[in-house]
Short mmCIF file of C-alpha atoms and ligand atoms in Angstrom, two decimals:
data_model
loop_
_atom_site.label_atom_id
_atom_site.label_comp_id
_atom_site.label_asym_id
_atom_site.label_seq_id
_atom_site.Cartn_x
_atom_site.Cartn_y
_atom_site.Cartn_z
CA MET X 17 -18.82 -18.08 -22.91
CA GLN X 18 -15.15 -18.95 -22.34
CA THR X 19 -14.26 -20.38 -18.93
CA TYR X 20 -10.85 -19.33 -17.62
CA ASP X 21 -8.84 -21.44 -15.21
CA PHE X 22 -8.40 -18.31 -13.10
CA VAL X 23 -10.05 -14.91 -13.17
CA ILE X 24 -7.94 -12.46 -11.16
CA ILE X 25 -9.68 -9.35 -9.86
CA GLY X 26 -7.29 -6.44 -9.27
CA SER X 27 -3.88 -5.86 -10.84
CA GLY X 28 -1.80 -4.40 -8.01
CA VAL X 29 0.97 -5.92 -5.93
CA SER X 30 -0.90 -9.18 -5.32
CA GLY X 31 -2.92 -9.41 -8.56
CA GLY X 32 0.16 -8.97 -10.73
CA ARG X 33 2.13 -11.57 -8.79
CA MET X 34 -0.73 -14.11 -8.80
CA ALA X 35 -1.32 -13.51 -12.54
CA TYR X 36 2.34 -14.18 -13.28
CA GLU X 37 2.71 -17.29 -11.11
CA LEU X 38 -0.54 -18.85 -12.37
CA THR X 39 -0.04 -18.00 -16.07
CA ALA X 40 3.56 -19.25 -15.93
CA SER X 41 2.24 -22.63 -14.73
CA GLY X 42 0.27 -22.96 -17.98
CA ALA X 43 -3.13 -21.90 -16.62
CA LYS X 44 -5.47 -19.80 -18.78
CA CYS X 45 -5.85 -16.55 -16.85
CA LEU X 46 -7.84 -13.34 -17.18
CA LEU X 47 -6.86 -10.24 -15.20
CA LEU X 48 -9.58 -7.67 -14.52
CA GLU X 49 -8.80 -4.11 -13.42
CA ALA X 50 -11.26 -1.31 -12.68
CA GLY X 51 -8.86 1.46 -13.68
CA ARG X 52 -7.29 2.49 -16.97
CA GLU X 53 -4.04 1.30 -18.45
CA PHE X 54 -1.30 3.93 -18.56
CA SER X 55 2.37 3.58 -19.42
CA ALA X 56 5.63 5.45 -18.82
CA THR X 57 4.77 7.78 -21.69
CA THR X 58 1.10 8.32 -20.85
CA PHE X 59 1.05 8.76 -17.04
CA PRO X 60 -0.57 12.16 -16.41
CA ALA X 61 2.23 14.66 -15.77
CA HIS X 62 0.49 16.94 -13.28
CA GLU X 63 -0.46 16.21 -9.70
CA ILE X 64 -4.11 17.20 -10.14
CA ASP X 65 -4.43 14.99 -13.25
CA TYR X 66 -2.84 11.86 -11.84
CA SER X 67 -4.75 12.22 -8.58
CA THR X 68 -8.10 12.43 -10.33
CA GLN X 69 -7.39 9.84 -13.05
CA MET X 70 -5.41 7.21 -11.16
CA PHE X 71 -6.98 7.05 -7.68
CA TRP X 72 -10.31 5.86 -6.31
CA GLY X 73 -12.60 8.65 -5.15
CA GLY X 74 -10.97 11.09 -7.57
CA GLY X 75 -7.83 11.21 -5.44
CA LEU X 76 -8.96 10.67 -1.88
CA GLU X 77 -11.48 8.68 0.11
CA ILE X 78 -12.42 9.69 3.66
CA SER X 79 -13.48 7.71 6.74
CA THR X 80 -17.06 8.25 7.91
CA ASP X 81 -15.92 10.57 10.74
CA GLY X 82 -13.63 12.56 8.41
CA ASN X 83 -10.51 12.01 10.51
CA LEU X 84 -8.67 9.76 8.07
CA GLY X 85 -8.06 10.06 4.35
CA PHE X 86 -7.31 6.92 2.31
CA LEU X 87 -5.23 6.66 -0.84
CA ARG X 88 -5.59 3.66 -3.16
CA ALA X 89 -4.75 3.59 -6.83
CA ARG X 90 -7.19 2.67 -9.57
CA CYS X 91 -5.18 1.82 -12.67
CA LEU X 92 -3.49 -1.19 -14.25
CA GLY X 93 -0.69 -2.04 -11.82
CA GLY X 94 -2.74 -0.81 -8.85
CA THR X 95 -1.02 0.91 -5.96
CA SER X 96 2.37 -0.43 -7.14
CA ILE X 97 2.20 2.34 -9.79
CA VAL X 98 2.02 5.18 -7.24
CA ASN X 99 3.81 3.75 -4.23
CA GLN X 100 7.38 4.37 -3.19
CA ALA X 101 8.48 0.78 -3.94
CA LEU X 102 10.05 0.32 -0.51
CA LEU X 103 10.56 -3.36 0.20
CA ASP X 104 10.81 -4.37 3.86
CA ARG X 105 10.76 -7.89 5.24
CA PHE X 106 8.66 -8.45 8.35
CA ASP X 107 10.59 -8.79 11.61
CA ASP X 108 9.94 -11.32 14.40
CA VAL X 109 7.62 -8.88 16.18
CA ALA X 110 5.27 -8.71 13.18
CA TRP X 111 5.32 -12.46 12.48
CA ASP X 112 4.85 -13.43 16.16
CA ASP X 113 1.91 -11.04 16.54
CA TRP X 114 0.33 -12.29 13.30
CA ARG X 115 0.76 -15.94 14.29
CA HIS X 116 -0.70 -15.27 17.70
CA ARG X 117 -3.75 -13.41 16.37
CA SER X 118 -4.48 -15.67 13.36
CA GLY X 119 -3.25 -19.11 14.43
CA VAL X 120 -1.49 -19.49 11.05
CA SER X 121 1.66 -21.52 11.74
CA TYR X 122 3.73 -20.49 8.67
CA PHE X 123 3.75 -16.87 9.83
CA ASN X 124 7.40 -16.91 10.79
CA LYS X 125 10.67 -15.81 9.20
CA THR X 126 11.85 -19.32 8.30
CA ASP X 127 8.70 -20.45 6.49
CA MET X 128 8.31 -17.21 4.54
CA GLU X 129 11.96 -16.87 3.52
CA ALA X 130 11.71 -18.85 0.26
CA SER X 131 8.90 -16.61 -0.99
CA TYR X 132 10.80 -13.41 -0.16
CA GLN X 133 13.83 -14.82 -1.97
CA ALA X 134 11.79 -15.78 -5.04
CA ILE X 135 10.64 -12.15 -5.37
CA GLU X 136 14.15 -10.77 -4.86
CA ALA X 137 15.51 -13.07 -7.56
CA LYS X 138 13.50 -11.37 -10.32
CA VAL X 139 12.92 -7.76 -9.21
CA LYS X 140 15.57 -5.02 -9.32
CA ILE X 141 16.26 -3.73 -5.81
CA SER X 142 18.66 -0.96 -4.80
CA GLU X 143 19.59 1.46 -2.04
CA ILE X 144 20.25 5.13 -2.66
CA PRO X 145 23.93 5.89 -1.98
CA ARG X 146 24.58 8.50 0.71
CA SER X 147 26.26 10.75 -1.86
CA GLN X 148 22.84 11.12 -3.56
CA TYR X 149 20.77 11.99 -0.50
CA ASN X 150 18.83 15.20 -0.94
CA ARG X 151 18.80 17.78 1.87
CA ASN X 152 15.63 16.32 3.36
CA ALA X 153 17.38 12.95 3.84
CA GLN X 154 20.51 14.68 5.11
CA THR X 155 18.43 16.55 7.70
CA PHE X 156 16.75 13.29 8.77
CA THR X 157 20.01 11.40 9.28
CA LYS X 158 21.71 14.35 10.95
CA ALA X 159 18.84 14.78 13.42
CA CYS X 160 18.71 11.04 14.24
CA GLU X 161 22.47 10.87 14.76
CA HIS X 162 22.42 14.02 16.89
CA LEU X 163 19.85 12.55 19.30
CA GLY X 164 21.17 8.99 19.12
CA TYR X 165 18.39 7.27 17.16
CA GLU X 166 19.07 4.50 14.64
CA TRP X 167 18.13 4.94 10.98
CA LYS X 168 18.48 2.76 7.89
CA LYS X 169 18.87 3.02 4.14
CA LEU X 170 15.66 1.92 2.46
CA LYS X 171 15.59 -0.94 -0.04
CA ARG X 172 13.72 0.23 -3.12
CA ALA X 173 12.34 -1.83 -5.99
CA GLN X 174 13.84 0.28 -8.71
CA GLY X 175 16.35 0.02 -11.52
CA GLU X 176 18.00 3.04 -13.12
CA CYS X 177 16.56 6.32 -11.81
CA ALA X 178 19.29 8.58 -13.31
CA LEU X 179 19.48 10.66 -10.14
CA ASP X 180 22.88 11.94 -11.25
CA LYS X 181 21.18 13.34 -14.38
CA GLY X 182 18.65 15.36 -12.35
CA SER X 183 15.66 13.00 -12.01
CA ASP X 184 13.21 13.94 -9.25
CA CYS X 185 11.66 10.80 -7.80
CA ILE X 186 8.66 12.70 -6.38
CA VAL X 187 7.28 12.57 -9.94
CA CYS X 188 6.86 8.81 -9.50
CA LEU X 189 3.90 9.38 -7.16
CA GLY X 190 1.99 9.69 -10.43
CA GLY X 191 3.72 6.75 -12.15
CA CYS X 192 7.40 6.35 -13.03
CA PRO X 193 8.17 7.97 -16.41
CA ARG X 194 11.37 5.90 -16.77
CA ASP X 195 9.97 2.39 -16.10
CA SER X 196 12.58 2.25 -13.35
CA LYS X 197 10.11 1.60 -10.53
CA GLN X 198 9.39 -2.13 -10.46
CA SER X 199 5.60 -1.83 -10.46
CA SER X 200 3.41 -4.81 -11.34
CA LEU X 201 2.86 -3.20 -14.73
CA VAL X 202 6.50 -3.47 -15.79
CA THR X 203 7.30 -6.70 -13.98
CA THR X 204 4.72 -9.39 -13.23
CA ILE X 205 1.96 -8.22 -15.59
CA ARG X 206 4.42 -7.75 -18.45
CA TRP X 207 5.96 -11.20 -17.84
CA ALA X 208 2.53 -12.82 -17.58
CA ARG X 209 1.30 -11.16 -20.79
CA GLU X 210 4.31 -12.65 -22.58
CA LYS X 211 3.06 -16.05 -21.42
CA GLY X 212 -0.53 -15.52 -22.59
CA LEU X 213 -2.31 -13.60 -19.80
CA ARG X 214 -5.38 -11.70 -21.04
CA VAL X 215 -5.91 -8.30 -19.42
CA GLU X 216 -9.16 -6.34 -19.35
CA SER X 217 -8.87 -2.85 -17.86
CA GLU X 218 -11.72 -0.45 -17.01
CA PHE X 219 -13.67 -3.50 -15.80
CA GLU X 220 -15.10 -2.87 -12.33
CA VAL X 221 -16.32 -6.05 -10.66
CA HIS X 222 -19.48 -5.61 -8.64
CA HIS X 223 -20.20 -9.08 -7.29
CA LEU X 224 -19.73 -12.76 -8.02
CA SER X 225 -21.63 -15.99 -7.65
CA ASP X 226 -19.85 -19.17 -6.73
CA ALA X 227 -21.94 -22.01 -8.13
CA GLY X 228 -20.45 -25.50 -8.01
CA ASP X 229 -17.35 -25.78 -10.15
CA LYS X 230 -17.58 -22.32 -11.73
CA VAL X 231 -17.52 -18.76 -10.46
CA HIS X 232 -19.47 -16.10 -12.37
CA VAL X 233 -18.07 -12.59 -12.08
CA TYR X 234 -20.34 -9.62 -12.80
CA GLY X 235 -19.39 -6.02 -13.36
CA ARG X 236 -19.29 -3.15 -15.80
CA GLN X 237 -16.68 -2.49 -18.45
CA ARG X 238 -16.71 1.03 -19.87
CA GLY X 239 -20.37 1.38 -18.91
CA ALA X 240 -21.58 -1.97 -20.26
CA GLU X 241 -22.75 -4.78 -17.98
CA THR X 242 -20.35 -7.69 -18.42
CA GLU X 243 -19.97 -11.23 -17.09
CA VAL X 244 -16.95 -13.53 -17.14
CA VAL X 245 -16.51 -17.05 -15.82
CA GLY X 246 -13.62 -18.79 -14.12
CA ARG X 247 -13.08 -22.16 -12.49
CA ARG X 248 -11.42 -20.23 -9.73
CA VAL X 249 -11.30 -16.53 -8.85
CA VAL X 250 -8.40 -14.74 -7.21
CA LEU X 251 -9.57 -11.76 -5.17
CA ALA X 252 -6.77 -9.17 -5.41
CA ALA X 253 -8.73 -5.94 -5.24
CA GLY X 254 -7.17 -4.82 -1.95
CA ALA X 255 -8.72 -4.40 1.49
CA MET X 256 -11.59 -2.18 0.40
CA GLY X 257 -12.07 -3.77 -3.04
CA ASN X 258 -12.19 -7.41 -1.92
CA THR X 259 -14.42 -6.67 1.05
CA ALA X 260 -16.85 -4.73 -1.13
CA ILE X 261 -17.06 -7.54 -3.71
CA LEU X 262 -17.74 -10.21 -1.07
CA LEU X 263 -20.29 -8.02 0.75
CA ARG X 264 -22.08 -7.27 -2.52
CA SER X 265 -22.08 -11.00 -3.28
CA GLY X 266 -24.08 -11.59 -0.10
CA TYR X 267 -21.49 -13.48 1.98
CA GLN X 268 -21.86 -11.40 5.14
CA LYS X 269 -24.07 -13.92 6.97
CA GLU X 270 -21.83 -16.94 6.45
CA LEU X 271 -18.63 -14.91 7.04
CA PRO X 272 -19.28 -12.84 10.18
CA ALA X 273 -15.74 -11.40 10.22
CA LEU X 274 -16.15 -9.95 6.71
CA GLY X 275 -15.40 -6.21 6.72
CA HIS X 276 -13.88 -6.22 10.20
CA GLY X 277 -10.26 -5.79 11.27
CA PHE X 278 -9.39 -2.85 9.02
CA ALA X 279 -6.12 -1.01 9.77
CA CYS X 280 -4.14 1.55 7.74
CA HIS X 281 -0.92 2.74 9.48
CA PRO X 282 -2.21 6.34 9.93
CA GLN X 283 0.50 8.78 8.82
CA TYR X 284 1.01 12.34 10.04
CA MET X 285 3.28 14.82 8.27
CA THR X 286 5.36 17.41 10.08
CA TYR X 287 7.05 20.19 8.13
CA ALA X 288 10.08 21.98 9.57
CA MET X 289 11.10 25.35 8.19
CA PHE X 290 14.78 26.13 7.67
CA ASP X 291 16.51 29.40 6.76
CA GLU X 292 18.08 27.94 3.61
CA PRO X 293 16.18 26.05 0.84
CA ILE X 294 15.93 22.31 1.51
CA ASP X 295 14.31 21.44 -1.85
CA ALA X 296 12.87 18.22 -0.46
CA HIS X 297 10.99 17.70 -3.74
CA LYS X 298 14.25 17.36 -5.67
CA GLY X 299 16.35 14.26 -6.29
CA ALA X 300 16.04 11.00 -4.42
CA PHE X 301 12.73 10.86 -2.61
CA GLN X 302 12.46 8.81 0.59
CA ALA X 303 15.95 7.35 0.88
CA VAL X 304 15.98 6.59 4.62
CA ALA X 305 13.72 5.74 7.57
CA SER X 306 13.96 5.15 11.29
CA GLN X 307 15.21 1.78 12.48
CA ASP X 308 15.20 2.19 16.22
CA PRO X 309 14.02 -0.55 18.56
CA ARG X 310 12.65 2.09 20.98
CA MET X 311 10.28 3.41 18.29
CA ARG X 312 9.29 -0.12 17.24
CA LYS X 313 8.41 -0.87 20.85
CA GLN X 314 6.32 2.28 21.10
CA GLY X 315 4.38 1.37 17.93
CA PHE X 316 5.47 3.98 15.39
CA LYS X 317 8.19 4.67 12.82
CA LEU X 318 9.46 7.77 11.10
CA GLU X 319 9.60 8.18 7.33
CA ASN X 320 11.69 10.63 5.37
CA VAL X 321 9.08 11.86 2.87
CA TYR X 322 7.72 14.98 1.24
CA ALA X 323 4.54 15.82 -0.66
CA PRO X 324 3.97 17.60 -3.97
CA PRO X 325 2.45 21.12 -3.89
CA ILE X 326 -1.27 20.28 -3.93
CA GLY X 327 -0.78 17.57 -1.28
CA THR X 328 1.21 20.02 0.83
CA ALA X 329 -1.44 22.72 0.41
CA MET X 330 -4.06 20.27 1.66
CA LEU X 331 -1.94 19.34 4.67
CA MET X 332 -0.91 22.84 5.73
CA PRO X 333 -3.07 24.35 8.48
CA GLY X 334 -4.89 27.66 8.26
CA PHE X 335 -6.53 29.72 5.54
CA GLY X 336 -5.88 32.86 3.49
CA PRO X 337 -2.72 34.86 4.28
CA ASN X 338 -1.59 32.38 6.97
CA HIS X 339 -1.81 29.48 4.54
CA GLN X 340 -0.11 31.53 1.82
CA ARG X 341 2.77 32.39 4.13
CA LEU X 342 3.38 28.70 4.79
CA MET X 343 3.04 27.67 1.14
CA ARG X 344 5.51 30.33 -0.04
CA LYS X 345 8.11 28.46 1.99
CA TYR X 346 7.63 25.20 0.04
CA ARG X 347 11.33 25.04 -0.86
CA PHE X 348 12.42 25.70 2.73
CA TYR X 349 10.81 22.71 4.45
CA ALA X 350 12.20 19.39 5.51
CA SER X 351 9.53 16.92 6.50
CA MET X 352 9.05 13.68 8.38
CA GLU X 353 6.09 11.44 8.75
CA VAL X 354 5.02 9.43 11.78
CA ALA X 355 3.45 6.12 10.70
CA VAL X 356 1.50 4.50 13.51
CA ARG X 357 1.00 0.78 13.99
CA ASP X 358 -2.74 1.06 14.62
CA GLU X 359 -5.17 -1.40 16.15
CA PRO X 360 -7.34 -3.26 13.62
CA THR X 361 -10.65 -1.77 14.76
CA GLY X 362 -11.92 -0.38 11.45
CA VAL X 363 -15.00 -1.69 9.67
CA ILE X 364 -15.55 -1.67 5.90
CA ARG X 365 -19.20 -1.77 4.85
CA VAL X 366 -21.46 -1.24 1.87
CA THR X 367 -24.50 0.96 2.51
CA ARG X 368 -28.03 0.25 1.31
CA GLY X 369 -27.31 2.71 -1.50
CA ASP X 370 -24.37 0.45 -2.56
CA LYS X 371 -21.74 2.94 -1.33
CA LEU X 372 -18.48 1.64 0.11
CA VAL X 373 -17.68 3.30 3.46
CA VAL X 374 -15.05 2.84 6.17
CA ASP X 375 -15.68 3.41 9.88
CA LYS X 376 -12.35 3.88 11.58
CA GLN X 377 -11.75 5.74 14.80
CA LEU X 378 -8.36 5.90 16.39
CA THR X 379 -8.19 4.09 19.71
CA ALA X 380 -6.59 5.52 22.85
CA GLN X 381 -3.51 3.42 22.09
CA ASP X 382 -3.34 4.73 18.50
CA GLN X 383 -3.57 8.31 19.78
CA ASP X 384 -0.89 7.75 22.41
CA ARG X 385 1.46 6.31 19.75
CA THR X 386 0.75 9.28 17.48
CA GLU X 387 1.50 11.82 20.20
CA ARG X 388 4.77 10.12 21.16
CA GLY X 389 5.83 10.02 17.50
CA LEU X 390 4.96 13.67 16.85
CA LYS X 391 6.79 14.79 20.00
CA LEU X 392 9.91 12.96 18.88
CA VAL X 393 9.73 14.45 15.36
CA SER X 394 9.56 17.89 16.91
CA GLU X 395 12.62 17.17 19.07
CA LEU X 396 14.52 15.84 16.04
CA PHE X 397 13.77 18.89 13.91
CA HIS X 398 14.71 21.27 16.71
CA ALA X 399 17.99 19.40 17.07
CA ALA X 400 18.56 19.86 13.32
CA GLY X 401 18.08 23.64 13.63
CA ALA X 402 14.53 24.20 12.33
CA SER X 403 13.20 27.73 12.79
CA GLU X 404 9.51 26.76 12.82
CA ILE X 405 7.60 23.49 13.02
CA VAL X 406 4.28 22.97 11.27
CA SER X 407 2.36 19.88 12.40
CA CYS X 408 -0.42 18.61 10.16
CA THR X 409 -3.49 17.27 11.85
CA GLN X 410 -5.05 15.38 8.93
CA ALA X 411 -3.97 11.73 8.98
CA PHE X 412 -3.75 9.53 5.90
CA GLY X 413 -3.92 5.77 5.50
CA LEU X 414 -1.74 4.56 2.64
CA HIS X 415 -1.44 0.94 3.73
CA LEU X 416 -5.02 -0.33 3.67
CA MET X 417 -5.24 -3.73 5.34
CA GLY X 418 -7.79 -6.26 6.53
CA GLY X 419 -11.51 -6.74 5.97
CA CYS X 420 -10.98 -10.36 4.81
CA SER X 421 -8.45 -11.42 7.44
CA ILE X 422 -6.74 -14.79 7.39
CA GLY X 423 -7.03 -17.23 10.30
CA VAL X 424 -7.89 -20.72 11.44
CA ASP X 425 -11.34 -19.92 12.84
CA ALA X 426 -14.16 -19.18 10.37
CA ARG X 427 -16.02 -17.20 13.05
CA LYS X 428 -13.14 -14.74 13.40
CA ALA X 429 -11.55 -14.82 9.92
CA VAL X 430 -12.63 -14.85 6.26
CA VAL X 431 -9.73 -16.61 4.56
CA SER X 432 -8.29 -19.92 5.76
CA PRO X 433 -4.55 -20.66 5.97
CA ASP X 434 -4.70 -22.27 2.49
CA PHE X 435 -5.73 -18.86 1.09
CA ARG X 436 -9.31 -19.99 0.30
CA VAL X 437 -12.37 -18.09 1.49
CA PHE X 438 -14.00 -20.25 4.18
CA GLY X 439 -16.69 -22.40 2.57
CA HIS X 440 -15.63 -21.37 -0.97
CA ARG X 441 -12.68 -23.40 -2.23
CA ASN X 442 -12.74 -21.62 -5.58
CA LEU X 443 -12.26 -18.14 -4.12
CA ILE X 444 -8.65 -17.30 -3.31
CA ALA X 445 -7.08 -14.23 -1.68
CA ALA X 446 -3.54 -13.32 -0.64
CA ASP X 447 -3.48 -9.52 -0.84
CA SER X 448 -3.60 -6.74 1.75
CA SER X 449 -7.21 -7.64 2.61
CA ILE X 450 -6.09 -10.83 4.41
CA PHE X 451 -3.75 -9.05 6.87
CA PRO X 452 -4.85 -10.12 10.37
CA GLU X 453 -3.52 -6.85 11.82
CA ALA X 454 -1.19 -3.97 11.01
CA PRO X 455 2.46 -5.07 11.03
CA GLY X 456 3.93 -1.58 11.51
CA ILE X 457 6.16 -2.34 8.50
CA ASN X 458 5.77 -1.51 4.80
CA PRO X 459 3.41 -4.19 3.48
CA SER X 460 4.20 -4.68 -0.24
CA PHE X 461 7.06 -7.13 0.03
CA THR X 462 5.02 -9.40 2.28
CA ILE X 463 1.96 -9.10 0.01
CA MET X 464 4.19 -10.33 -2.84
CA ALA X 465 5.56 -13.14 -0.68
CA LEU X 466 2.08 -14.23 0.46
CA SER X 467 0.85 -14.19 -3.14
CA HIS X 468 3.84 -16.26 -4.23
CA ARG X 469 3.05 -18.78 -1.49
CA ALA X 470 -0.69 -18.75 -2.30
CA ALA X 471 -0.08 -19.48 -5.99
CA ARG X 472 2.03 -22.50 -5.06
CA GLU X 473 -0.58 -23.68 -2.59
CA VAL X 474 -3.43 -23.34 -5.10
CA LEU X 475 -1.51 -25.04 -7.92
CA SER X 476 -0.59 -27.98 -5.74
CA SER X 477 -4.11 -28.79 -4.51
C1 FAD K 21 1.32 6.81 -2.08
C2 FAD K 21 1.57 5.41 -1.55
C3 FAD K 21 2.86 5.02 -1.29
C4 FAD K 21 3.10 3.73 -0.79
N1 FAD K 21 4.39 3.33 -0.62
C5 FAD K 21 4.64 2.06 -0.22
C6 FAD K 21 5.98 1.58 -0.13
O1 FAD K 21 6.93 2.28 -0.46
N2 FAD K 21 6.17 0.30 0.30
C7 FAD K 21 5.13 -0.52 0.64
O2 FAD K 21 5.36 -1.66 1.04
N3 FAD K 21 3.85 -0.10 0.53
C8 FAD K 21 3.58 1.16 0.09
N4 FAD K 21 2.30 1.56 -0.09
C9 FAD K 21 1.21 0.59 0.16
C10 FAD K 21 1.18 -0.52 -0.90
O3 FAD K 21 1.38 0.00 -2.19
C11 FAD K 21 -0.15 -1.27 -0.80
O4 FAD K 21 -0.25 -1.79 0.50
C12 FAD K 21 -0.22 -2.40 -1.83
O5 FAD K 21 -0.16 -1.89 -3.13
C13 FAD K 21 -1.51 -3.20 -1.67
O6 FAD K 21 -1.46 -4.25 -2.62
P1 FAD K 21 -2.78 -5.00 -3.07
O7 FAD K 21 -2.41 -5.91 -4.16
O8 FAD K 21 -3.43 -5.53 -1.87
O9 FAD K 21 -3.72 -3.81 -3.61
P2 FAD K 21 -3.49 -2.73 -4.74
O10 FAD K 21 -2.06 -2.65 -5.13
O11 FAD K 21 -4.13 -1.48 -4.26
O12 FAD K 21 -4.30 -3.31 -5.98
C14 FAD K 21 -5.69 -3.47 -5.97
C15 FAD K 21 -6.20 -3.26 -7.38
O13 FAD K 21 -7.54 -3.74 -7.46
C16 FAD K 21 -8.30 -2.85 -8.23
N5 FAD K 21 -9.71 -2.99 -7.86
C17 FAD K 21 -10.29 -2.64 -6.67
N6 FAD K 21 -11.60 -2.93 -6.69
C18 FAD K 21 -11.86 -3.48 -7.90
C19 FAD K 21 -13.04 -3.96 -8.52
N7 FAD K 21 -14.22 -3.96 -7.88
N8 FAD K 21 -12.96 -4.45 -9.78
C20 FAD K 21 -11.76 -4.47 -10.45
N9 FAD K 21 -10.61 -4.01 -9.90
C21 FAD K 21 -10.66 -3.51 -8.65
C22 FAD K 21 -7.72 -1.48 -7.89
O14 FAD K 21 -8.06 -0.52 -8.86
C23 FAD K 21 -6.24 -1.79 -7.82
O15 FAD K 21 -5.62 -1.66 -9.06
C24 FAD K 21 2.02 2.84 -0.55
C25 FAD K 21 0.72 3.25 -0.82
C26 FAD K 21 0.48 4.53 -1.32
C27 FAD K 21 -0.95 4.94 -1.61
#
């Protein structure tokens, strides 16, 4: 059996970046991904099809108490295929809190700057010009300006979206049909393949065994039990994926923090009905967001988003004629989302029946932040002239973080500051699973930066 220098499990934001950095250094690498490989021409066109074919749990996973839904992609390129490609650097608040909780000294703007810059140097990044804002973005900015709140243009990892030719970016929630979105698939994985990376999709890793100088990785590929071997293994299967693999490998006893510290930035949609069509599903999707120090201090931010029809139908309250009345107004809604910086109190576990579950209840602080955010959204929409406000009670976690948190103390963390699992020098992780707490900021850019830093660290020692 061939032994790879590195076996990388998971092909999302972190897996793609690690695969590229390690392959480019001359290492022999194998990238494993549980989901299928799609491309710009084969992404399923309809919402129901991409949800069922490209997400874990057939579209949605739910916390054990049913109060939170989780979205995580299962396809080559991972969640970078379905995300909105918004790239935000961490601010001092996020780095200071992370450093304080984890004890990791390089969690500061200065030490992380080179890694952010290395990503920016190779990925296309743009802002949507104000002349191309759709009416949902115009409503957002107008409302913020009316009530005196600061907003910002979002930085998006995208190339040529042809918005002036009628492209609707909401389609990209099921994969970008133009290869404009800078997902791992069209950036790091493509570059790494050109340098010799081997990719195996539809390979779901179940567990691994770390014996001496080799790590054996066991799983199933298209139904068949399969084993691969690497000198080192990069765990890049995300918060839920990495935690499940380590739990199934029997590391719980030696790593007491394993599975703990899960957070997800719970997001709540509010729809506001207007007398004229808003057509929030048309044109540039998610061009702006809040950037107000008062909101940052209160632990939430506001996003300028919308949802496709099935997602909206799921979010809308009521049944029968009441639900139909709301859905008929699909073109007449603007919407905003409150994203809460939640406390890392969730627990990821694997049941005796081998099922992955997440226990996550919102704390009193989380609920207080949510209520403040929702109240403000309501005020903003009223100021913009909404005729009716529809608040959605179901929260969703799109930024799944923790479970294998990084830190200096093996009793409280799973991964050490050199990105190795405590007690297992050949197991490496730098993805969303190592987040010591929720930053309250979009995570992808920092996942890329951490992975860039981790690759350098691993190659130099
Ligand atoms: C709809 C949506 C929009 C978002 N928008 C943004 C945004 O605009 N900006 C931002 O910063 N963040 C955004 N996010 C969040 C962001 O995309 C994630 O935080 C990020 O992708 C996590 O990166 P990762 O590498 O840790 O995991 P992922 O990108 O999720 O990759 C993990 C990969 O591992 C695979 N995997 C899991 N388990 C196994 C296994 N056992 N065997 C083999 N493979 C496995 C998965 O299938 C997946 O492909 C969004 C998320 C969603 C759902």
